Coordinates of C-alpha atoms in Angstrom, one line a residue:
X213 CA 19.5 1.2 16.9
X214 CA 21.2 -2.1 16.3
X215 CA 19.4 -5.1 15.1
X216 CA 20.6 -8.7 15.1
X217 CA 22.7 -8.0 12.0
X218 CA 24.6 -5.2 13.8
X219 CA 22.7 -2.4 12.1
X220 CA 19.6 -0.3 12.7
X221 CA 16.1 -1.6 12.1
X222 CA 13.2 0.5 11.2
X223 CA 9.6 0.7 10.0
X224 CA 8.5 2.6 6.9
X225 CA 5.1 3.9 5.7
X226 CA 5.5 3.9 1.9
X227 CA 2.5 6.1 1.0
X228 CA 1.0 7.2 -2.2
X229 CA 1.4 10.9 -1.3
X230 CA 3.9 10.9 1.6
X231 CA 6.3 8.4 3.1
X232 CA 7.8 8.1 6.6
X233 CA 10.4 6.2 8.6
X234 CA 10.7 5.4 12.3
X235 CA 12.9 3.7 14.9
X236 CA 12.7 2.5 18.5
X237 CA 14.3 4.9 20.9
X238 CA 16.1 4.1 24.2
X239 CA 12.9 4.5 26.1
X240 CA 11.2 1.8 24.0
X241 CA 9.0 4.2 22.2
X242 CA 8.8 4.8 18.4
X243 CA 10.5 7.9 17.1
X244 CA 9.5 9.1 13.7
X245 CA 12.6 10.6 12.0
X246 CA 12.7 13.9 10.1
X247 CA 14.2 13.9 6.6
X248 CA 17.1 16.1 5.3
X249 CA 14.6 18.9 4.8
X250 CA 13.6 18.8 8.5
X251 CA 10.2 17.3 7.8
X252 CA 8.5 14.1 9.0
X253 CA 6.6 13.7 5.7
X254 CA 8.7 12.9 2.6
X255 CA 6.6 13.5 -0.5
X256 CA 6.4 10.3 -2.5
X257 CA 7.5 12.1 -5.6
X258 CA 10.4 11.5 -8.0
X259 CA 11.6 13.9 -10.7
X260 CA 14.4 13.4 -13.2
X261 CA 16.4 16.6 -13.2
X262 CA 17.6 17.3 -16.7
X263 CA 15.6 14.3 -17.6
X264 CA 18.1 11.9 -16.1
X265 CA 19.3 12.6 -12.5
X266 CA 16.6 11.6 -9.9
X267 CA 15.5 14.2 -7.4
X268 CA 13.4 12.7 -4.6
X269 CA 10.9 14.0 -2.0
X270 CA 10.4 17.7 -1.2
X271 CA 13.0 19.0 -3.7
X272 CA 11.2 17.0 -6.4
X273 CA 7.8 18.3 -5.4
X274 CA 9.1 21.9 -5.5
X275 CA 10.8 21.5 -8.9
X276 CA 7.6 19.9 -10.2
X277 CA 6.2 23.4 -10.6
X278 CA 9.0 24.2 -13.0
X279 CA 9.4 20.9 -14.7
X280 CA 6.1 19.0 -14.4
X281 CA 6.9 16.9 -17.5
X282 CA 9.7 15.2 -15.5
X283 CA 7.7 14.4 -12.4
X284 CA 6.5 10.9 -11.3
X285 CA 3.8 11.1 -8.5
X286 CA 1.5 8.5 -7.0
X287 CA 3.7 5.5 -8.1
X288 CA 2.1 3.3 -5.4
X289 CA -1.0 3.0 -7.5
X290 CA 1.1 1.2 -10.2
X291 CA 2.9 -1.2 -8.0
X292 CA 2.7 -4.8 -9.3
X293 CA 1.6 -3.6 -12.8
X294 CA 4.3 -4.9 -15.2
X295 CA 2.7 -2.9 -18.0
X296 CA 3.5 0.4 -16.3
X297 CA 6.9 1.7 -17.4
X298 CA 8.3 5.2 -16.7
X299 CA 11.0 6.7 -18.9
X300 CA 13.5 9.6 -18.5
X301 CA 14.5 11.8 -21.4
X302 CA 17.3 9.4 -22.4
X303 CA 14.8 6.6 -22.9
X304 CA 15.9 4.7 -19.8
X305 CA 13.0 2.6 -18.5
X306 CA 12.0 2.2 -14.9
X307 CA 9.5 -0.2 -13.3
X308 CA 7.2 1.1 -10.6
X309 CA 9.2 -0.7 -7.9
X310 CA 12.4 1.1 -9.0
X311 CA 10.7 4.5 -8.5
X312 CA 9.4 3.4 -5.1
X313 CA 12.9 2.2 -4.3
X314 CA 14.2 5.8 -4.9
X315 CA 11.7 7.0 -2.3
X316 CA 12.7 4.3 0.2
X317 CA 16.4 5.0 -0.5
X318 CA 16.0 8.6 0.5
X319 CA 14.3 7.6 3.7
X320 CA 17.2 5.2 4.4
X321 CA 19.9 7.7 3.6
X322 CA 18.4 10.5 5.6
X323 CA 18.0 8.2 8.6
X324 CA 21.6 7.0 8.4
X325 CA 22.9 10.5 8.2
X326 CA 20.9 11.5 11.3
X327 CA 21.6 8.3 13.3
X328 CA 25.2 7.8 12.1
X329 CA 24.6 4.0 11.8
X330 CA 23.5 1.8 9.0
X331 CA 19.8 1.2 8.6
X332 CA 19.3 -2.3 7.2
X333 CA 16.3 -4.3 8.4
X334 CA 12.9 -3.0 7.6
X335 CA 9.2 -3.7 7.8
X336 CA 7.2 -1.9 5.1
X337 CA 3.5 -1.2 5.3
X338 CA 1.1 -2.0 2.5
X339 CA -2.7 -1.7 2.0
X340 CA -4.5 -4.7 3.4
X341 CA -6.2 -5.4 0.0
X342 CA -2.9 -5.4 -2.0
X343 CA -2.6 -8.4 -4.3
X344 CA 0.4 -10.8 -4.2
X345 CA 1.9 -9.0 -7.2
X346 CA 1.7 -5.6 -5.4
X347 CA 3.2 -7.1 -2.3
X348 CA 6.1 -8.7 -4.2
X349 CA 6.7 -5.4 -6.0
X350 CA 6.8 -3.5 -2.6
X351 CA 9.3 -6.1 -1.3
X352 CA 11.4 -5.7 -4.4
X353 CA 11.4 -1.9 -3.9
X354 CA 12.8 -2.3 -0.4
X355 CA 15.5 -4.6 -1.6
X356 CA 16.6 -2.3 -4.5
X357 CA 16.8 0.5 -1.9
X358 CA 19.3 -1.6 0.0
X359 CA 17.1 -2.8 2.8
X360 CA 16.7 -6.4 4.1
X361 CA 12.9 -6.6 4.1
X362 CA 11.9 -8.7 7.2
X363 CA 8.2 -8.6 6.4
X364 CA 5.3 -6.5 5.2
X365 CA 2.5 -5.3 7.5
X366 CA -1.0 -4.3 6.4
X367 CA -1.6 -0.6 7.1
X368 CA -4.8 -1.1 9.3
X369 CA -3.0 -3.6 11.5
X370 CA -0.1 -1.2 11.8
X371 CA -2.6 1.5 12.9
X372 CA -4.0 -0.9 15.6
X373 CA -0.5 -1.5 16.9
X374 CA 0.2 2.3 17.0
X375 CA -2.9 2.9 19.1
X376 CA -2.1 0.1 21.6
X377 CA -5.5 -1.5 20.9
X378 CA -4.1 -4.9 22.1
X379 CA -3.9 -3.5 25.7
X380 CA -7.6 -2.6 25.7
X381 CA -10.7 -4.6 26.6
X382 CA -12.3 -7.1 24.2
X383 CA -14.0 -5.3 21.3
X384 CA -14.6 -5.1 17.6
X385 CA -12.9 -2.3 15.7
X386 CA -13.2 -0.7 12.3
X387 CA -10.0 1.0 10.9
X388 CA -10.8 3.6 8.3
X389 CA -7.5 4.4 6.6
X390 CA -8.1 7.3 4.2
X391 CA -4.7 8.5 2.9
X392 CA -3.5 10.6 0.0
X393 CA -4.1 8.0 -2.7
X394 CA -5.8 5.0 -1.2
X395 CA -8.7 3.9 1.1
X396 CA -8.2 0.9 3.2
X397 CA -11.1 -0.3 5.5
X398 CA -10.6 -3.2 7.9
X399 CA -12.6 -4.9 10.6
X400 CA -10.7 -6.5 13.5
X401 CA -11.6 -8.3 16.8
X402 CA -9.5 -7.8 19.9
X403 CA -9.8 -10.7 22.4
X404 CA -7.5 -11.5 25.3
X405 CA -4.9 -9.1 23.9
X406 CA -4.9 -10.8 20.5
X407 CA -5.7 -8.7 17.4
X408 CA -7.6 -10.8 14.8
X409 CA -8.4 -9.3 11.4
X410 CA -12.0 -10.2 10.4
X411 CA -12.3 -8.6 6.9
X412 CA -11.0 -5.9 4.7
X413 CA -11.9 -3.8 1.7
X414 CA -10.6 -0.8 -0.1
X415 CA -10.0 1.3 -3.2
X416 CA -6.5 2.0 -4.4
X417 CA -7.8 4.9 -6.6
X418 CA -9.6 6.8 -3.8
X419 CA -7.8 9.3 -1.6
X420 CA -7.0 12.9 -0.9
X421 CA -5.4 13.3 -4.3
X422 CA -8.7 12.6 -5.9
X423 CA -10.3 15.4 -3.8
X424 CA -7.5 17.7 -5.0
X425 CA -8.4 16.7 -8.6
X426 CA -12.1 17.6 -8.1
X427 CA -11.1 21.1 -6.7
X428 CA -8.8 21.6 -9.6
X429 CA -11.5 20.7 -12.1
X430 CA -13.8 23.1 -10.3
X431 CA -11.4 26.0 -10.9
X432 CA -10.7 24.9 -14.5
X433 CA -14.4 24.9 -15.3
X434 CA -14.8 28.4 -13.8
X435 CA -11.9 29.7 -15.8
X436 CA -13.5 28.5 -19.0
X437 CA -16.9 29.8 -18.0
X438 CA -15.9 33.2 -16.7
X439 CA -12.8 34.0 -18.8
X440 CA -13.1 31.8 -21.8
X441 CA -9.7 30.4 -20.9
X442 CA -9.3 26.6 -21.3
X443 CA -6.4 25.2 -19.1
X444 CA -5.1 22.2 -20.9
X445 CA -3.6 19.4 -18.6
X446 CA -0.8 18.8 -21.1
X447 CA 0.0 22.2 -22.6
X448 CA -0.5 24.0 -19.2
X449 CA 1.0 21.3 -17.1
X450 CA 2.9 23.8 -14.9
X451 CA -0.2 25.9 -14.2
X452 CA -2.2 22.7 -13.3
X453 CA 0.6 21.5 -11.0
X454 CA 0.5 24.9 -9.2
X455 CA -3.3 24.7 -9.0
X456 CA -3.1 21.2 -7.5
X457 CA -0.8 22.4 -4.8
X458 CA -3.2 25.3 -4.0
X459 CA -6.1 22.9 -3.9
X460 CA -4.3 20.7 -1.4
X461 CA -3.8 23.6 1.0
X462 CA -7.5 24.6 0.6
X463 CA -8.6 21.1 1.4
X464 CA -6.4 21.0 4.5
X465 CA -7.5 24.4 5.7
X466 CA -11.2 23.5 5.4
X467 CA -10.7 20.6 7.8
X468 CA -10.0 23.1 10.6
X469 CA -11.8 26.3 9.4
X470 CA -15.4 26.8 8.1
X471 CA -14.3 28.7 5.0
X472 CA -11.1 29.9 3.2
X473 CA -10.3 32.1 0.3
X474 CA -9.4 30.1 -2.8
X475 CA -7.3 32.4 -5.1
X476 CA -5.6 31.2 -8.2
X477 CA -4.0 33.0 -11.2
X478 CA -3.1 31.8 -14.6
X479 CA -2.6 33.3 -18.0
X480 CA -3.3 36.8 -16.6
X481 CA -6.7 35.8 -15.3
X482 CA -7.8 35.2 -11.7
X483 CA -10.1 32.8 -9.9
X484 CA -11.3 33.9 -6.5
X485 CA -13.9 32.1 -4.2
X486 CA -14.5 32.3 -0.5
X487 CA -15.1 28.5 -0.4
X488 CA -17.1 27.3 2.5
X489 CA -16.9 23.8 4.0
X490 CA -20.5 23.1 2.8
X491 CA -19.5 24.0 -0.8
X492 CA -16.4 21.8 -0.4
X493 CA -18.6 18.9 0.8
X494 CA -21.0 19.3 -2.1
X495 CA -18.2 19.3 -4.7
X496 CA -16.5 16.3 -3.2
X497 CA -19.7 14.3 -2.5
X498 CA -18.8 11.7 -5.1
X499 CA -15.6 10.8 -3.2
X500 CA -17.5 10.5 0.1
X501 CA -20.2 8.3 -1.5
X502 CA -17.5 6.0 -2.9
X503 CA -15.9 5.8 0.6
X504 CA -19.2 5.1 2.2
X505 CA -19.8 2.3 -0.4
X506 CA -16.5 0.6 0.5
X507 CA -17.6 0.5 4.2
X508 CA -21.1 -0.8 3.3
X509 CA -19.7 -3.5 1.1
X510 CA -17.4 -4.7 3.8
X511 CA -20.1 -4.8 6.5
X512 CA -22.4 -6.7 4.1
X513 CA -19.7 -9.2 3.2
X514 CA -19.2 -9.9 6.9
X515 CA -22.9 -9.9 7.7
X516 CA -22.2 -7.6 10.6
X517 CA -24.6 -5.2 12.3
X518 CA -23.2 -1.7 12.5
X519 CA -24.0 -1.7 16.2
X520 CA -21.6 -4.6 16.7
X521 CA -18.7 -2.3 16.0
X522 CA -17.4 -0.9 19.3
X523 CA -14.8 1.6 18.0
X524 CA -14.0 3.4 14.7
X525 CA -10.4 4.5 14.2
X526 CA -9.8 7.1 11.4
X527 CA -6.2 6.9 10.1
X528 CA -4.4 8.9 7.3
X529 CA -4.3 12.6 6.5
X530 CA -7.6 12.6 4.6
X531 CA -9.4 11.1 7.6
X532 CA -9.2 14.6 9.2
X533 CA -11.9 15.9 6.9
X534 CA -15.0 16.7 9.0
X535 CA -17.4 15.2 6.5
X536 CA -15.6 11.8 6.9
X537 CA -16.2 11.9 10.7
X538 CA -19.8 12.9 10.1
X539 CA -20.3 10.0 7.6
X540 CA -18.8 7.4 10.0
X541 CA -20.8 8.8 12.9
X542 CA -24.1 8.5 11.0
X543 CA -23.3 5.0 9.8
X544 CA -22.2 3.5 13.1
X545 CA -24.1 5.7 15.6
X546 CA -21.0 6.7 17.5
X547 CA -18.1 9.2 17.3
X548 CA -14.9 8.1 15.6
X549 CA -12.0 7.8 18.1
X550 CA -9.8 10.9 18.4
X551 CA -6.4 9.9 19.7
X552 CA -4.6 13.1 20.6
X553 CA -1.4 11.1 21.3
X554 CA -1.1 9.7 17.8
X555 CA -1.0 11.8 14.7
X556 CA -3.1 10.2 11.9
X557 CA -0.2 10.8 9.5
X558 CA 2.2 8.9 11.7
X559 CA 0.0 6.0 12.9
X560 CA 1.1 3.6 10.1
X561 CA 4.8 4.2 10.4
X562 CA 4.6 3.8 14.2
X563 CA 2.9 0.4 13.8
X564 CA 5.3 -0.7 11.1
X565 CA 8.2 0.1 13.5
X566 CA 6.6 -1.8 16.3
X567 CA 6.3 -4.8 13.9
X568 CA 10.0 -4.4 13.1
X569 CA 10.9 -4.7 16.8
X570 CA 8.7 -7.8 17.0
X571 CA 10.5 -9.4 14.1
X572 CA 13.9 -8.5 15.4
X573 CA 13.2 -9.9 18.8
X574 CA 11.6 -13.2 17.7
X575 CA 14.7 -15.3 18.5
X576 CA 16.0 -13.5 21.7
X577 CA 13.0 -11.5 22.9
X578 CA 15.2 -8.4 23.0
X579 CA 16.2 -5.5 20.8
X580 CA 19.3 -3.3 21.1
X581 CA 19.3 0.4 20.9
X582 CA 22.0 2.6 19.3
X583 CA 23.5 3.2 22.8
X584 CA 23.8 -0.5 23.3
X585 CA 20.9 -0.7 25.7
X586 CA 18.8 -3.9 25.6
X587 CA 15.0 -3.7 25.7
X588 CA 12.4 -6.4 25.7
X589 CA 10.8 -6.8 22.3
X590 CA 7.0 -5.9 22.1
X591 CA 4.8 -8.9 23.1
X592 CA 1.9 -8.4 20.8
X593 CA 0.0 -11.1 19.0
X594 CA -2.1 -10.6 15.9
X595 CA -3.8 -12.9 13.4
X596 CA -4.2 -11.9 9.8
X597 CA -6.4 -13.1 7.0
X598 CA -6.2 -14.0 3.3
X599 CA -7.0 -10.8 1.5
X600 CA -7.8 -12.3 -1.9
X601 CA -9.3 -15.7 -2.7
X602 CA -6.8 -18.4 -3.8
X603 CA -7.6 -21.3 -6.1
X604 CA -6.5 -23.2 -9.2
X605 CA -7.4 -23.0 -12.9
X606 CA -9.9 -25.8 -13.7
X607 CA -12.1 -26.6 -16.7
X608 CA -15.9 -26.8 -16.3
X609 CA -18.8 -27.7 -18.5
X610 CA -19.1 -29.0 -22.0
X611 CA -17.5 -25.8 -23.3
X612 CA -14.4 -26.5 -21.2
X613 CA -14.6 -23.0 -19.6
X614 CA -11.4 -22.5 -17.6
X615 CA -12.2 -20.8 -14.3
X616 CA -10.7 -20.1 -10.9
X617 CA -11.8 -22.8 -8.5
X618 CA -11.2 -21.3 -5.1
X619 CA -9.7 -23.4 -2.4
X620 CA -9.0 -20.7 0.2
X621 CA -11.7 -18.1 0.2
X622 CA -11.1 -14.4 0.9
X623 CA -11.0 -13.4 4.6
X624 CA -10.0 -16.9 5.8
X625 CA -7.9 -16.7 8.9
X626 CA -4.2 -17.5 8.9
X627 CA -2.5 -19.9 9.2
X628 CA -4.7 -22.3 7.2
X629 CA -4.5 -25.6 5.3
X630 CA -7.3 -26.6 2.9
X631 CA -7.5 -29.1 0.1
X632 CA -9.7 -30.1 -2.9
X633 CA -9.6 -33.0 -5.4
X634 CA -9.8 -32.6 -9.2
X635 CA -10.2 -35.0 -12.2
X636 CA -7.9 -34.9 -15.2
X637 CA -9.5 -33.7 -18.5
X638 CA -8.4 -36.8 -20.3
X639 CA -8.1 -40.2 -18.5
X640 CA -5.1 -41.0 -20.8
X641 CA -3.0 -38.0 -20.0
X642 CA 0.2 -38.6 -18.1
X643 CA 1.0 -35.0 -17.1
X644 CA -0.9 -32.1 -15.5
X645 CA -0.2 -28.4 -14.9
X646 CA -1.5 -26.9 -11.7
X647 CA -1.9 -23.2 -12.0
X648 CA -2.4 -21.3 -8.7
X649 CA -4.6 -18.2 -9.1
X650 CA -5.5 -15.2 -7.1
X651 CA -9.0 -14.0 -7.7
X652 CA -12.7 -14.5 -7.1
X653 CA -14.5 -17.8 -7.3
X654 CA -15.8 -18.9 -10.8
X655 CA -14.1 -16.0 -12.5
X656 CA -12.4 -16.8 -15.8
X657 CA -8.8 -17.9 -15.2
X658 CA -7.4 -15.4 -17.6
X659 CA -8.9 -12.6 -15.5
X660 CA -7.1 -13.8 -12.4
X661 CA -3.5 -13.2 -11.3
X662 CA -1.3 -16.3 -11.8
X663 CA 1.0 -16.9 -8.8
X664 CA 2.5 -20.3 -9.3
X665 CA 2.7 -23.3 -11.6
X666 CA 3.2 -26.8 -10.3
X667 CA 3.9 -29.4 -13.0
X668 CA 3.1 -33.1 -12.5
X669 CA 4.6 -35.7 -14.8
X670 CA 4.7 -39.5 -15.0
X671 CA 1.1 -40.0 -14.1
X672 CA -0.4 -43.5 -14.8
X673 CA -3.2 -43.6 -17.3
X674 CA -6.8 -44.4 -16.3
X675 CA -9.7 -46.0 -18.1
X676 CA -12.2 -43.5 -16.7
X677 CA -11.3 -40.0 -15.2
X678 CA -11.6 -39.9 -11.4
X679 CA -11.0 -37.2 -8.8
X680 CA -7.4 -38.2 -8.4
X681 CA -5.4 -35.0 -8.2
X682 CA -5.5 -33.7 -4.6
X683 CA -4.4 -30.0 -4.3
X684 CA -3.5 -28.8 -0.9
X685 CA -2.8 -25.1 0.0
X686 CA -0.9 -24.3 3.1
X687 CA -0.8 -20.6 3.9
X688 CA 1.4 -19.4 6.8
X689 CA 1.0 -16.4 9.1
X690 CA 4.1 -14.9 7.5
X691 CA 2.6 -14.9 4.0
X692 CA 4.2 -18.1 2.5
X693 CA 1.8 -20.1 0.3
X694 CA 2.7 -23.8 -0.3
X695 CA 0.9 -25.8 -3.0
X696 CA 1.2 -29.5 -2.8
X697 CA -0.3 -31.6 -5.7
X698 CA -0.7 -35.3 -5.0
X699 CA -1.8 -38.0 -7.4
X700 CA -4.1 -40.3 -5.3
X701 CA -3.6 -43.2 -7.8
X702 CA 0.3 -43.3 -7.8
X703 CA 0.9 -41.4 -4.6
X704 CA 3.2 -39.1 -6.5
X705 CA 3.6 -35.7 -4.8
X706 CA 4.8 -32.4 -6.3
X707 CA 5.3 -29.4 -4.1
X708 CA 5.5 -25.7 -5.0
X709 CA 6.0 -22.6 -2.9
X710 CA 5.5 -18.8 -3.2
X711 CA 6.3 -16.2 -0.7
X712 CA 6.6 -12.4 -0.9
X713 CA 9.7 -12.7 -3.1
X714 CA 9.9 -10.2 -5.8
X715 CA 9.0 -10.7 -9.5
X716 CA 12.6 -9.7 -10.3
X717 CA 15.5 -12.1 -9.9
X718 CA 18.1 -11.7 -7.2
X719 CA 20.6 -10.7 -9.9
X720 CA 18.3 -8.1 -11.3
X721 CA 17.6 -6.6 -7.9
X722 CA 21.4 -6.4 -7.2
X723 CA 22.0 -4.7 -10.5
X724 CA 19.2 -2.2 -10.0
X725 CA 20.4 -1.5 -6.4
X726 CA 23.9 -0.7 -7.6
X727 CA 22.6 1.4 -10.4
X728 CA 20.4 3.4 -8.0
X729 CA 23.4 4.0 -5.7
X730 CA 25.5 5.3 -8.6
X731 CA 22.7 7.6 -9.7
X732 CA 22.3 9.1 -6.3
X733 CA 26.0 9.4 -5.8
X734 CA 26.2 11.4 -9.1
X735 CA 23.3 13.6 -7.8
X736 CA 25.2 14.3 -4.6
X737 CA 28.4 15.1 -6.4
X738 CA 26.5 17.5 -8.7
X739 CA 25.0 19.3 -5.7
X740 CA 28.4 19.6 -4.1
X741 CA 29.8 21.0 -7.3
X742 CA 27.1 23.7 -7.3

């Protein structure tokens, strides 16, 4: 599949538990590609073999049973967190985006091997509630993996694209994206073929992996109660890893069967329970209650009646759990949609691939397949929202409490331009620093994420402070935020801009990309030598 740059374009679902990659076929439909192991789902797991050489995907997950101390799972939950550092046995440090880049690099290499063309341009999916830092880290991961990242797409919007909602009648839709590691809930309105996001909510520490953890703890407690054996998460890491894998299989089986035999052995002792779906539901009720609370909070924020939602779309592997369907049915008074044509595990990557075709075809209205066939690019329109409030740091009150003064509230539709005026702290000051923040209104500035600084100099002094500094935010549909600070007294204007560029410099990304390529080359040479 050739893009405007003469290489293949693709969409990827960079998941907490599993990741996928897709392309557009000659018939104009999305084809999700299998990896080198012949599977659609590539486990989002990295393991450093011998402490240094990275092993990625299914081989890493398999080896984790033998070398659990070297495995790095669920890295998506750490994206954008500069305090999270992973180390191999040599002491080499890796940022979360570097680990994610290894997963994306495997997807890229496996696709190129299968297609026999270079895969270059990509759209990567992210949870709708991801912060700017998390989005920048995701973009950096794609660049380190050797991709040209055209854009990021929120996972619920990707799901809507995959189900072809834009072609249906006007309606309000709730997307319940419950994956392996995250929950993403989004409300959208479809009118005249345009998808408009209304609101979003989520929890990046709530997913199928947390259900696995509850099942594991259930077994650990029973081992201690019945056998006096205490399984230590650190000392018995290998046993716990094997237990987690077994718990995952039990969870999946109870989604299709009313009961299943849960057998686990460790330290010469055995746990055995014919677990029923009701027992599973009771054990995991805290997870279901948290998921319910996310939906309730979103509906309350939007002031929307549950009856106003016309359709509920469950997405993600964990959405297959019958209790989830029951919960949504009871809340909204209607059955969640069951699309036989779209696998919940593939919905996000299908939508990301459609978005990639939209991006590629923006200039010409066409995309080119691997065989050289030209197809019209998808004609789909959607409008997104600001997922987190954006403001500036401002002092308030006699105590000079520095808070976030929101200019663009959360859930504001894009594109948007809003402005607000501020006084200087001291009428005699000739300079000012505008700090652009991401966070809720009136929250302490140091509790918010700083996105940008705009420095103003050469300001004329005043005798009395007035509201003279006009701050304008311009936020585009493509995710570029411009901050323009203007002094109303002198007319002096100072611009600033932030887009989904990474927190790493271009030089650092280039260096890390070359380093990753060398590591994977050594790994391939080692496997060949074996």
